[in-house]
CSV table of C-alpha atoms and ligand atoms in Angstrom, one decimal:
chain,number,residue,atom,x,y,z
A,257,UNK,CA,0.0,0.0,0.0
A,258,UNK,CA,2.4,2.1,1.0
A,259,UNK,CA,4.6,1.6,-2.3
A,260,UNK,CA,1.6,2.5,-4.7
A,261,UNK,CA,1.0,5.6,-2.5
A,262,UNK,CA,4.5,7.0,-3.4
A,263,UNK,CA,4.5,6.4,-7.2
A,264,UNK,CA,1.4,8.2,-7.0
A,265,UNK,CA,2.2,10.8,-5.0
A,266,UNK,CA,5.8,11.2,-6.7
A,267,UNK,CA,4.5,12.3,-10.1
A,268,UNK,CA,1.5,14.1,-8.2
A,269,UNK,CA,4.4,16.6,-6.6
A,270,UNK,CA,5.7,17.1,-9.6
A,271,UNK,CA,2.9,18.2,-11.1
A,272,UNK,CA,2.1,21.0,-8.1
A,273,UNK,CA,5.4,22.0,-8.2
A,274,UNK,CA,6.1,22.6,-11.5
A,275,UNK,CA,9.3,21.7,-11.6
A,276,UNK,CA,11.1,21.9,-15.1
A,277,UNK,CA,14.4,20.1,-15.9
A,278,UNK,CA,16.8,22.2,-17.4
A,279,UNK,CA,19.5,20.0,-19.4
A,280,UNK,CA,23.2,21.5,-19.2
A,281,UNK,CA,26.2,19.5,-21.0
A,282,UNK,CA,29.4,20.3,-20.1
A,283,UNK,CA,32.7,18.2,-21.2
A,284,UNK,CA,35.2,15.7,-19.1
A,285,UNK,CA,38.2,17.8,-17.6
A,286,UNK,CA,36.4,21.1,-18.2
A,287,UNK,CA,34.2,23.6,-16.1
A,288,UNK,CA,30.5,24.4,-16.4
A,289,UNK,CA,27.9,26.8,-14.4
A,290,UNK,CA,24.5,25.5,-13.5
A,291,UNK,CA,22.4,28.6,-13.5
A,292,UNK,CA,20.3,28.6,-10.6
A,293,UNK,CA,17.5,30.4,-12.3
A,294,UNK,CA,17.0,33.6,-10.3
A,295,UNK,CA,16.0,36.7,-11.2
A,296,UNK,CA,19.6,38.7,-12.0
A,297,UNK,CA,17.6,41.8,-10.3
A,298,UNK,CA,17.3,39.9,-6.6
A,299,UNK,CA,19.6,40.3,-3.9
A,300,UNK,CA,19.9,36.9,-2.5
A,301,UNK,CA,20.2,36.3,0.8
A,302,UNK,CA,20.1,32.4,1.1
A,303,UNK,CA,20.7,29.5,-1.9
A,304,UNK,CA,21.1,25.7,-1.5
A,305,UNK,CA,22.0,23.8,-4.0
A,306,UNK,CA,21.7,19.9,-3.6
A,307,UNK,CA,21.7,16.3,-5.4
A,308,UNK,CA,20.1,13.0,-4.8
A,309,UNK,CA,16.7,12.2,-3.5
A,310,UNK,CA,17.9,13.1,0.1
A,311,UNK,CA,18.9,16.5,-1.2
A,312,UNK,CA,22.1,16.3,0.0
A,313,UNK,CA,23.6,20.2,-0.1
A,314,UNK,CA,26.9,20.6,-1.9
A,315,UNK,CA,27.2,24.5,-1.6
A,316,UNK,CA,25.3,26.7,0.4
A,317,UNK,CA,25.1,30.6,0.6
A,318,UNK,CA,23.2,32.0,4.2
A,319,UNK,CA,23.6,34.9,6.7
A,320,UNK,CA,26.4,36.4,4.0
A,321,UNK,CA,28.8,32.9,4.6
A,322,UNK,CA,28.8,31.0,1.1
A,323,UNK,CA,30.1,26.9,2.5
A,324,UNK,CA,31.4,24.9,-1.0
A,325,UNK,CA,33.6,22.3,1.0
A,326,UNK,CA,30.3,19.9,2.3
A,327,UNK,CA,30.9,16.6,0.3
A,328,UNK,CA,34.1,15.0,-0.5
A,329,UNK,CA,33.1,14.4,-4.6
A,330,UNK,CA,33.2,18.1,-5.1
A,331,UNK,CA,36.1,19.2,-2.7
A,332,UNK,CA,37.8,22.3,-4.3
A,333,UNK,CA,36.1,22.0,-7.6
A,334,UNK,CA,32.9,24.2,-6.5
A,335,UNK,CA,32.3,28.4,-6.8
A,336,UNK,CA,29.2,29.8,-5.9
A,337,UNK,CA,28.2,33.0,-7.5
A,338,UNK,CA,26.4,34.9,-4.8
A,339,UNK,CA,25.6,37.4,-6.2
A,340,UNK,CA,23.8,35.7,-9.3
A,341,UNK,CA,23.3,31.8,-7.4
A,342,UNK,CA,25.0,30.4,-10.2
A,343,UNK,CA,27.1,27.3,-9.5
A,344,UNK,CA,30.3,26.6,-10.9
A,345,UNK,CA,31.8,22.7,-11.2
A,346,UNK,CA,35.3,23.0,-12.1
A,347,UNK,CA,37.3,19.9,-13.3
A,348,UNK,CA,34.5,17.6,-14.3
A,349,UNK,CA,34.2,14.5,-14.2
A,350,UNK,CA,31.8,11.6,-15.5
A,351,UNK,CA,30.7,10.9,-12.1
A,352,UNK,CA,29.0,14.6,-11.6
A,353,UNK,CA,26.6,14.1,-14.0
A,354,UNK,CA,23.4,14.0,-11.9
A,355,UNK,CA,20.5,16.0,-11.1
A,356,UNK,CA,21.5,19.2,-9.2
A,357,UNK,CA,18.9,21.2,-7.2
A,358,UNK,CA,18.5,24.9,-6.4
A,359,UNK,CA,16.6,26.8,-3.9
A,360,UNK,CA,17.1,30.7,-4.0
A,361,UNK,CA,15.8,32.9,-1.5
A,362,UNK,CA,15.5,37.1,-2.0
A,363,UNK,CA,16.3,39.8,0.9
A,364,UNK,CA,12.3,40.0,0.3
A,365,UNK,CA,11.6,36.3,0.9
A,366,UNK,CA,11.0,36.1,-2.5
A,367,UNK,CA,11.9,31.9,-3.8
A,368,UNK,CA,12.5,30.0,-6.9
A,369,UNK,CA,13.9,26.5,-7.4
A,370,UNK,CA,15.5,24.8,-10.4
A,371,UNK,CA,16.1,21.6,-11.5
A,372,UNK,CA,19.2,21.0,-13.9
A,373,UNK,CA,20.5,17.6,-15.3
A,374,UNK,CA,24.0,17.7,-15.7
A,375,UNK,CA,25.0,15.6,-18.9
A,376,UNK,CA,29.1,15.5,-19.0
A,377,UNK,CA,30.2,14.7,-22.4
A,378,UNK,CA,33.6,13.4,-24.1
A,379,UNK,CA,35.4,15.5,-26.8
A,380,UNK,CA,36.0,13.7,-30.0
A,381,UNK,CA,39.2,11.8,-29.9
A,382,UNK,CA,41.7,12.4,-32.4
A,383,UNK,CA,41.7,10.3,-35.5
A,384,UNK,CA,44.3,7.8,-36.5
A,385,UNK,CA,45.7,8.2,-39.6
A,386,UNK,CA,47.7,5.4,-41.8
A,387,UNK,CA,49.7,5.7,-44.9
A,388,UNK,CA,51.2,3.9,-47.3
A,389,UNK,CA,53.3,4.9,-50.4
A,390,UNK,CA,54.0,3.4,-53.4
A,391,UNK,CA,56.9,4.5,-55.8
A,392,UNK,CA,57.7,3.2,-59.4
A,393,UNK,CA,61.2,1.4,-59.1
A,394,UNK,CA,61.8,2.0,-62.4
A,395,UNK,CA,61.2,5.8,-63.0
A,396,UNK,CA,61.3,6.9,-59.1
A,397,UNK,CA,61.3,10.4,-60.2
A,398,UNK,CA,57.6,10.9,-61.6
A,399,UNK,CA,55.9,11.1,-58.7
A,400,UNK,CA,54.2,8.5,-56.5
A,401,UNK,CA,50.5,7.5,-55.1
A,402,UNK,CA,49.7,7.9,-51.4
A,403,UNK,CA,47.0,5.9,-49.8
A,404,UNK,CA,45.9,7.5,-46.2
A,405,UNK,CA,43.8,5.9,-44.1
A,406,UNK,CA,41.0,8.5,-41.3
A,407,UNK,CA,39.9,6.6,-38.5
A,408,UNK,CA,38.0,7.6,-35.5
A,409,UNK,CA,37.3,5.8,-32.7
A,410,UNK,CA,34.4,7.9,-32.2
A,411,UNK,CA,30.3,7.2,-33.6
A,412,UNK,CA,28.6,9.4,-36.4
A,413,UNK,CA,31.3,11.9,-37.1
A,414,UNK,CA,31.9,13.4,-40.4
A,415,UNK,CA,34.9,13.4,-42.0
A,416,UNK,CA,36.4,16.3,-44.3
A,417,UNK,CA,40.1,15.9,-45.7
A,418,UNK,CA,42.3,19.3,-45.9
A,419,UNK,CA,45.5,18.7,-48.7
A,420,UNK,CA,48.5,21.0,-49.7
A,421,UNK,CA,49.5,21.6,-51.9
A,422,UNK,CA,46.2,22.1,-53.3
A,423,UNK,CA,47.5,21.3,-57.0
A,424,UNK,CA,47.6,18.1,-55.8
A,425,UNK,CA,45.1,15.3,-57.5
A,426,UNK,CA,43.1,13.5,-55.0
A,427,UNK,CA,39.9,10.8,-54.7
A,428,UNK,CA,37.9,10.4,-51.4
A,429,UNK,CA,35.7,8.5,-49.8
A,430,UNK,CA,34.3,7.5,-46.8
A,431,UNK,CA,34.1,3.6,-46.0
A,432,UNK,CA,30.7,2.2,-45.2
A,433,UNK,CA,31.7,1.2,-40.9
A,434,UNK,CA,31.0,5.0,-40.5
A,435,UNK,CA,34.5,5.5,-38.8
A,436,UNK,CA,36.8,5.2,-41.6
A,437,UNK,CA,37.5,7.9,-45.0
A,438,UNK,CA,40.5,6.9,-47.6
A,439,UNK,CA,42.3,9.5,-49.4
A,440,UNK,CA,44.4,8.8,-52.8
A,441,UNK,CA,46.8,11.0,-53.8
A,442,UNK,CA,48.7,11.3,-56.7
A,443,UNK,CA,51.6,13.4,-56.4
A,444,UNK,CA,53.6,14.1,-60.2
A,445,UNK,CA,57.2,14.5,-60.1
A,446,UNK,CA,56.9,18.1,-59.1
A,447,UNK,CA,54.9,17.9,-55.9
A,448,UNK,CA,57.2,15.4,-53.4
A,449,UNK,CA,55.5,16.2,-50.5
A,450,UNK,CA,51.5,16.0,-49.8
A,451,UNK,CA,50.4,17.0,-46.0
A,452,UNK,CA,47.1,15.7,-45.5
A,453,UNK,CA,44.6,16.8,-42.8
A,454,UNK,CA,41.9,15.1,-41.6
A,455,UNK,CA,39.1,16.5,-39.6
A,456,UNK,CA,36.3,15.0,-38.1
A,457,UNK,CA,33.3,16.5,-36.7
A,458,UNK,CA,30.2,15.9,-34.6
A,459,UNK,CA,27.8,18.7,-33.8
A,460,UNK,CA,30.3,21.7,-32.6
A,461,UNK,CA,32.9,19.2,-31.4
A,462,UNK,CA,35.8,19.1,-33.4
A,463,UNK,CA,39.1,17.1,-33.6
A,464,UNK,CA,41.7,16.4,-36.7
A,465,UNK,CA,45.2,15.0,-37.2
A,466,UNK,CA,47.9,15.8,-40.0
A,467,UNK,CA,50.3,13.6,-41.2
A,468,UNK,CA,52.7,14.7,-44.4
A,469,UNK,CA,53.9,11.9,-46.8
A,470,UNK,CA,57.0,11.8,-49.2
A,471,UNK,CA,57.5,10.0,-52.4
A,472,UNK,CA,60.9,8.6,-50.9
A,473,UNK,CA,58.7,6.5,-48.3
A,474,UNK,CA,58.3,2.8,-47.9
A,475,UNK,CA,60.6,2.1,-50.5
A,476,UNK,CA,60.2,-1.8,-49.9
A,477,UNK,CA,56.6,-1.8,-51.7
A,478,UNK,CA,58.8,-0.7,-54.9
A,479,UNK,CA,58.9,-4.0,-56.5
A,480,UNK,CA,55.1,-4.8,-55.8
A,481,UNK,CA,54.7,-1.6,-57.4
A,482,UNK,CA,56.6,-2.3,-60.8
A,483,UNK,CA,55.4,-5.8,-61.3
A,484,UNK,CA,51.7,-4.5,-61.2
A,485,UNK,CA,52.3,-0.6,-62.2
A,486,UNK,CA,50.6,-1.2,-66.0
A,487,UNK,CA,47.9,-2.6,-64.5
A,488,UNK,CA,47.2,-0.3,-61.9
A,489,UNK,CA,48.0,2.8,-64.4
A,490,UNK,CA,45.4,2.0,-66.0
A,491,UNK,CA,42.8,1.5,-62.8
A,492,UNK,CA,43.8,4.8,-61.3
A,493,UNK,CA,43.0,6.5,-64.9
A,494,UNK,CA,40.0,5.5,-65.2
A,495,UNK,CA,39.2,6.0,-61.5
A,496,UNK,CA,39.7,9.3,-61.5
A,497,UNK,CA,36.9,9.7,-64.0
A,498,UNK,CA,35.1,7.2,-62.6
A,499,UNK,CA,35.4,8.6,-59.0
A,500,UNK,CA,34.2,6.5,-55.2
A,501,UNK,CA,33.3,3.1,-56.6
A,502,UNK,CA,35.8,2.7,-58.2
A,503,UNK,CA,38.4,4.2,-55.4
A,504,UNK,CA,37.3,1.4,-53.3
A,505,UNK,CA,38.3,-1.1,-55.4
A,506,UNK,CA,41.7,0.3,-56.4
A,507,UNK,CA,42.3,0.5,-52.4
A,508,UNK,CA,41.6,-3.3,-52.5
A,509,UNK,CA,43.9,-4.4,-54.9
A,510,UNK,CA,46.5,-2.6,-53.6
A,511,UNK,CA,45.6,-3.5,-49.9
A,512,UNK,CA,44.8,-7.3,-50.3
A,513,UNK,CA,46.2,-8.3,-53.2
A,514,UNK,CA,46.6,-11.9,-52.2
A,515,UNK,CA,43.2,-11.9,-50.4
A,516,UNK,CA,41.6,-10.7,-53.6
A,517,UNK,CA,43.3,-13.0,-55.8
A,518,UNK,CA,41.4,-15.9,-53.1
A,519,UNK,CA,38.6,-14.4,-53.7
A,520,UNK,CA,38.5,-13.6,-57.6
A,521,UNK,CA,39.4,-17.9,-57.6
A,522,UNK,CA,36.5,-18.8,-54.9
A,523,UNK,CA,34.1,-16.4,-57.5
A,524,UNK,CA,35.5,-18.1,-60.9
A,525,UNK,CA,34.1,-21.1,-59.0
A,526,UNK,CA,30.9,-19.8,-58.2
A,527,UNK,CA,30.5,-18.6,-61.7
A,528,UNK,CA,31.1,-21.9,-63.2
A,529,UNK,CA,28.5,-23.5,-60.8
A,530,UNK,CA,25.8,-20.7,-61.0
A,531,UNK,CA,24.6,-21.6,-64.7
A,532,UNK,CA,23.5,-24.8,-63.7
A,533,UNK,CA,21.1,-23.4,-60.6
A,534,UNK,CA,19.6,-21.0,-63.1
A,535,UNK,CA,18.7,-23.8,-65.9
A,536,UNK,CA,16.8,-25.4,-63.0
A,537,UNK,CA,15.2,-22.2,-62.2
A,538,UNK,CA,14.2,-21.6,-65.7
A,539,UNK,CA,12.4,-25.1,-65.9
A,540,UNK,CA,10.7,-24.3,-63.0
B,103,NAG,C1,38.2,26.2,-15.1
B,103,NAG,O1,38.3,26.5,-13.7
B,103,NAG,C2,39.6,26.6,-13.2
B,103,NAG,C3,39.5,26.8,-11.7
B,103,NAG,O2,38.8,28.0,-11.4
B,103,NAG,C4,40.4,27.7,-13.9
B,103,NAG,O3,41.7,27.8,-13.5
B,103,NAG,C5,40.3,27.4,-15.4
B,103,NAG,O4,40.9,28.5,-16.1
B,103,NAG,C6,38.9,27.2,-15.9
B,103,NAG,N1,39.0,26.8,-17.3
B,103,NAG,C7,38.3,27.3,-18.3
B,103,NAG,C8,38.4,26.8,-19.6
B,103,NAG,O5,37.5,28.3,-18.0
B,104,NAG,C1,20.1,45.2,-3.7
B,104,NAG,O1,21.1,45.7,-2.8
B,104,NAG,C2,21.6,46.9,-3.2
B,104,NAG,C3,22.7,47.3,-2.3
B,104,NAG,O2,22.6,46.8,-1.0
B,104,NAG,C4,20.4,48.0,-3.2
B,104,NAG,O3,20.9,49.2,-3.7
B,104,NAG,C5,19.3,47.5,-4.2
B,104,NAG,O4,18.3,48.4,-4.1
B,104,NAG,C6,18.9,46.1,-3.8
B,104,NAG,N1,18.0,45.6,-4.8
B,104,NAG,C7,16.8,45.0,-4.5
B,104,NAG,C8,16.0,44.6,-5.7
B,104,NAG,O5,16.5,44.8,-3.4
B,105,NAG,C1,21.8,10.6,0.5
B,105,NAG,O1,21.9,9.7,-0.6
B,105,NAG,C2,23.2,9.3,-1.1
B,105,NAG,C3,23.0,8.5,-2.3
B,105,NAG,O2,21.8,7.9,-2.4
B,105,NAG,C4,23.9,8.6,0.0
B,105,NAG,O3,25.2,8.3,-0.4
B,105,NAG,C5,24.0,9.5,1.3
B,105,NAG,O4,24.7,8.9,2.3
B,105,NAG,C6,22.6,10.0,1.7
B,105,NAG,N1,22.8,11.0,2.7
B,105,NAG,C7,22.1,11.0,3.9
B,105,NAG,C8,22.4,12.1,4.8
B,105,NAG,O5,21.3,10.1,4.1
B,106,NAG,C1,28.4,36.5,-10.8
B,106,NAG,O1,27.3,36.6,-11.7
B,106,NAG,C2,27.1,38.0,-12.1
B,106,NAG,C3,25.7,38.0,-12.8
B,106,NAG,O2,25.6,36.9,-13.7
B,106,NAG,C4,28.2,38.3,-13.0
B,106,NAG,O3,28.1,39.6,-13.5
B,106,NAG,C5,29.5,38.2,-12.2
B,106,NAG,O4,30.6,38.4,-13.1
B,106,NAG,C6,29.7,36.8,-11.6
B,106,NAG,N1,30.8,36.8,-10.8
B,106,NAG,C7,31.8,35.9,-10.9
B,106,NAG,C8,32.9,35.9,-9.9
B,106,NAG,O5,31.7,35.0,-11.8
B,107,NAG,C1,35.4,14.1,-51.3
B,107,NAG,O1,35.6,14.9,-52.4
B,107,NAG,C2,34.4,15.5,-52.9
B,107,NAG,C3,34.8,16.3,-54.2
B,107,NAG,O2,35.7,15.6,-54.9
B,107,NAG,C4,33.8,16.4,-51.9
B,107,NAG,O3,32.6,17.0,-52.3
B,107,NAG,C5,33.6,15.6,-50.6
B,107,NAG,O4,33.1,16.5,-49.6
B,107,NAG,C6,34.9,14.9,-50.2
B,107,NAG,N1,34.6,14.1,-49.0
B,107,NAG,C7,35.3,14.2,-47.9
B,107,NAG,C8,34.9,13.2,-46.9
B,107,NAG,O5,36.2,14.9,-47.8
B,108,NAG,C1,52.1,18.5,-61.4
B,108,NAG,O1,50.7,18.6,-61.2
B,108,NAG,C2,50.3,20.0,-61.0
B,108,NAG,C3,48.9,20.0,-60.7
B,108,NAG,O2,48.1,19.1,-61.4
B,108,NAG,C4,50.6,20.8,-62.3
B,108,NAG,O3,50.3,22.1,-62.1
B,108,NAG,C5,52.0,20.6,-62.6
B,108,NAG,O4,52.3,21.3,-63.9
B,108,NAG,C6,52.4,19.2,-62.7
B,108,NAG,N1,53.8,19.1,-63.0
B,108,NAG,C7,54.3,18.3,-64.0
B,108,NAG,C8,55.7,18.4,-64.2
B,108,NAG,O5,53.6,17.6,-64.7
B,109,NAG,C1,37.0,20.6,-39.0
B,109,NAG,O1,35.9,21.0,-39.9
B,109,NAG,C2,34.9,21.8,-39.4
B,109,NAG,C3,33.9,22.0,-40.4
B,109,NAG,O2,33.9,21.1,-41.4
B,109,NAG,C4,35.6,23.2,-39.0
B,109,NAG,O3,34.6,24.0,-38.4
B,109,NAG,C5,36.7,22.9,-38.0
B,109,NAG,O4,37.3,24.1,-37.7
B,109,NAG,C6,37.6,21.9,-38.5
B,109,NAG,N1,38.5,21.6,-37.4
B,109,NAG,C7,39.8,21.5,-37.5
B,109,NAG,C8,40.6,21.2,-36.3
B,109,NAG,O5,40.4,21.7,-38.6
């Protein structure tokens, strides 16, 4: 009996009270004020702000003596405004995001209270970027093609690719996981350096690495470069007319090139069963 009286009366309360909940986000290792709500006209003479059902009080303001050193979880990381109520959290941390309340009293008895939930967010994390170069053996001086690899370890960002020189020929595209983008670039015997940024962004959060790539690099993948150069001369061409699809696959061959060859036997076999399973469909 007792239990069904409180989960009516909780939502009851609420109801008379009026009580709004204001949502505030705020950001690991950074500061944020909770505004207590008051009119910026009042002079206050008494706030309370508190947390959990028990309303525990975290900083207080009364007879002119503000006290921000009442629980252990907030030592030194609290400042009460007391002239506006607002309440600062300094240093913050995934633990203070909770439901903070606030009781403000005027020099002419005058009270509000507000409700704020405290939501404490992570900044984006920086992305990882890979590279890998690949130089003709045989004509080392006319330039080279740069794979990059974005990825962030972060959900849902967007990513945006930044390249200098700008003269420099690129293809992009994003991979379909959502937290990966691949760059090509194709640096000509003139342009030896490429610095590539890569930016990703979520909302108004914000993060990007650099990384700058030579033609001289990784000069072990020459061979595997001249014995399939022709082949991938031609691939790149036609890429860059053809633009993302075809990006993708050009990242394969270069990436798997074994695994693909598997695969291109597993498919051959696939093909030579497949004509069979259609005759029988067509006699259906
Ligand atoms: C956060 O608060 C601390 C302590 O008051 C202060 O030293 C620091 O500059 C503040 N940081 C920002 C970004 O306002
Ligand atoms: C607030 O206090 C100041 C100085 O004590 C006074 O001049 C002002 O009239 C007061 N304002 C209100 C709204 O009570
Ligand atoms: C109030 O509640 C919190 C969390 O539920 C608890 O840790 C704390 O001891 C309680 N304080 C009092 C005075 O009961
Ligand atoms: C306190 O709040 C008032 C009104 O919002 C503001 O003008 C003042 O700068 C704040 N004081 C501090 C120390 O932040
Ligand atoms: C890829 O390049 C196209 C233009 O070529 C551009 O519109 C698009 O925004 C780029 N995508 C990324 C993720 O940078
Ligand atoms: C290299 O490429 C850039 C931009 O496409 C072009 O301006 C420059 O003339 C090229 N250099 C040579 C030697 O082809
Ligand atoms: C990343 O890109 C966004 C917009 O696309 C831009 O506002 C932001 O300044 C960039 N950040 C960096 C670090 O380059």
């Amino acid at each position: 009996m007792i239990l069904i009286r409180k989960i009516l009366l909780i939502p009851l309360l609420q109801v008379a009270l009026g009580e709004s909940l204001q949502e505030v986000f705020g950001y690991l290792g950074e500061n944020i004020t909770l505004p207590s709500g008051a009119d910026p006209s009042w002079n206050l003479s008494k706030v309370q702000w508190s947390i959990f059902s028990n309303n525990t009080l975290i900083a207080t303001y009364h007879n002119e003596k503000a006290n921000i050193d009442r629980i252990d979880q907030y030592q030194g990381r609290l400042s009460l405004n007391t002239s506006s109520g607002d309440l600062a959290i300094h240093n913050l941390n995934a633990k203070d995001a909770m439901v903070y309340n606030v009781d403000v009293i005027n020099t002419e008895k005058k009270s509000t209270k507000n409700k704020i939930e405290l939501t404490v967010k992570q900044h984006l994390q920086k992305p990882t970027i890979e590279t890998h170069t690949w130089v003709p053996r045989e004509s080392p001086k006319s330039g080279c093609l740069v794979k990059v690899q974005c990825s962030s370890l972060d959900e849902g960002v967007q990513f945006s690719w930044y390249i200098e020189p700008l003269s420099v020929t690129t293809l992009n595209t994003s991979l379909p996981d959502g937290k990966s983008a691949l760059l090509l670039a194709f640096l000509n015997n003139t342009e030896h350096t490429v610095k590539v940024t890569c930016n990703t962004s979520r909302n108004i959060d914000t993060a990007s690495s650099v990384v700058t790539s030579k033609c001289e690099d990784e000069k072990t993948t020459n061979q595997r470069w001249s014995e399939t150069r022709n082949r991938y001369c031609a691939v790149i061409v036609i890429g860059a007319f053809m633009g993302n699809v075809l990006l993708i696959s050009i990242i394969h061959v270069f990436g798997e090139q074994k695994k693909t060859l598997h695969e291109k036997s597993q498919l051959d076999i696939k093909a030579s069963r497949n004509p069979s399973d259609q005759t029988i469909k067509i006699d259906d």
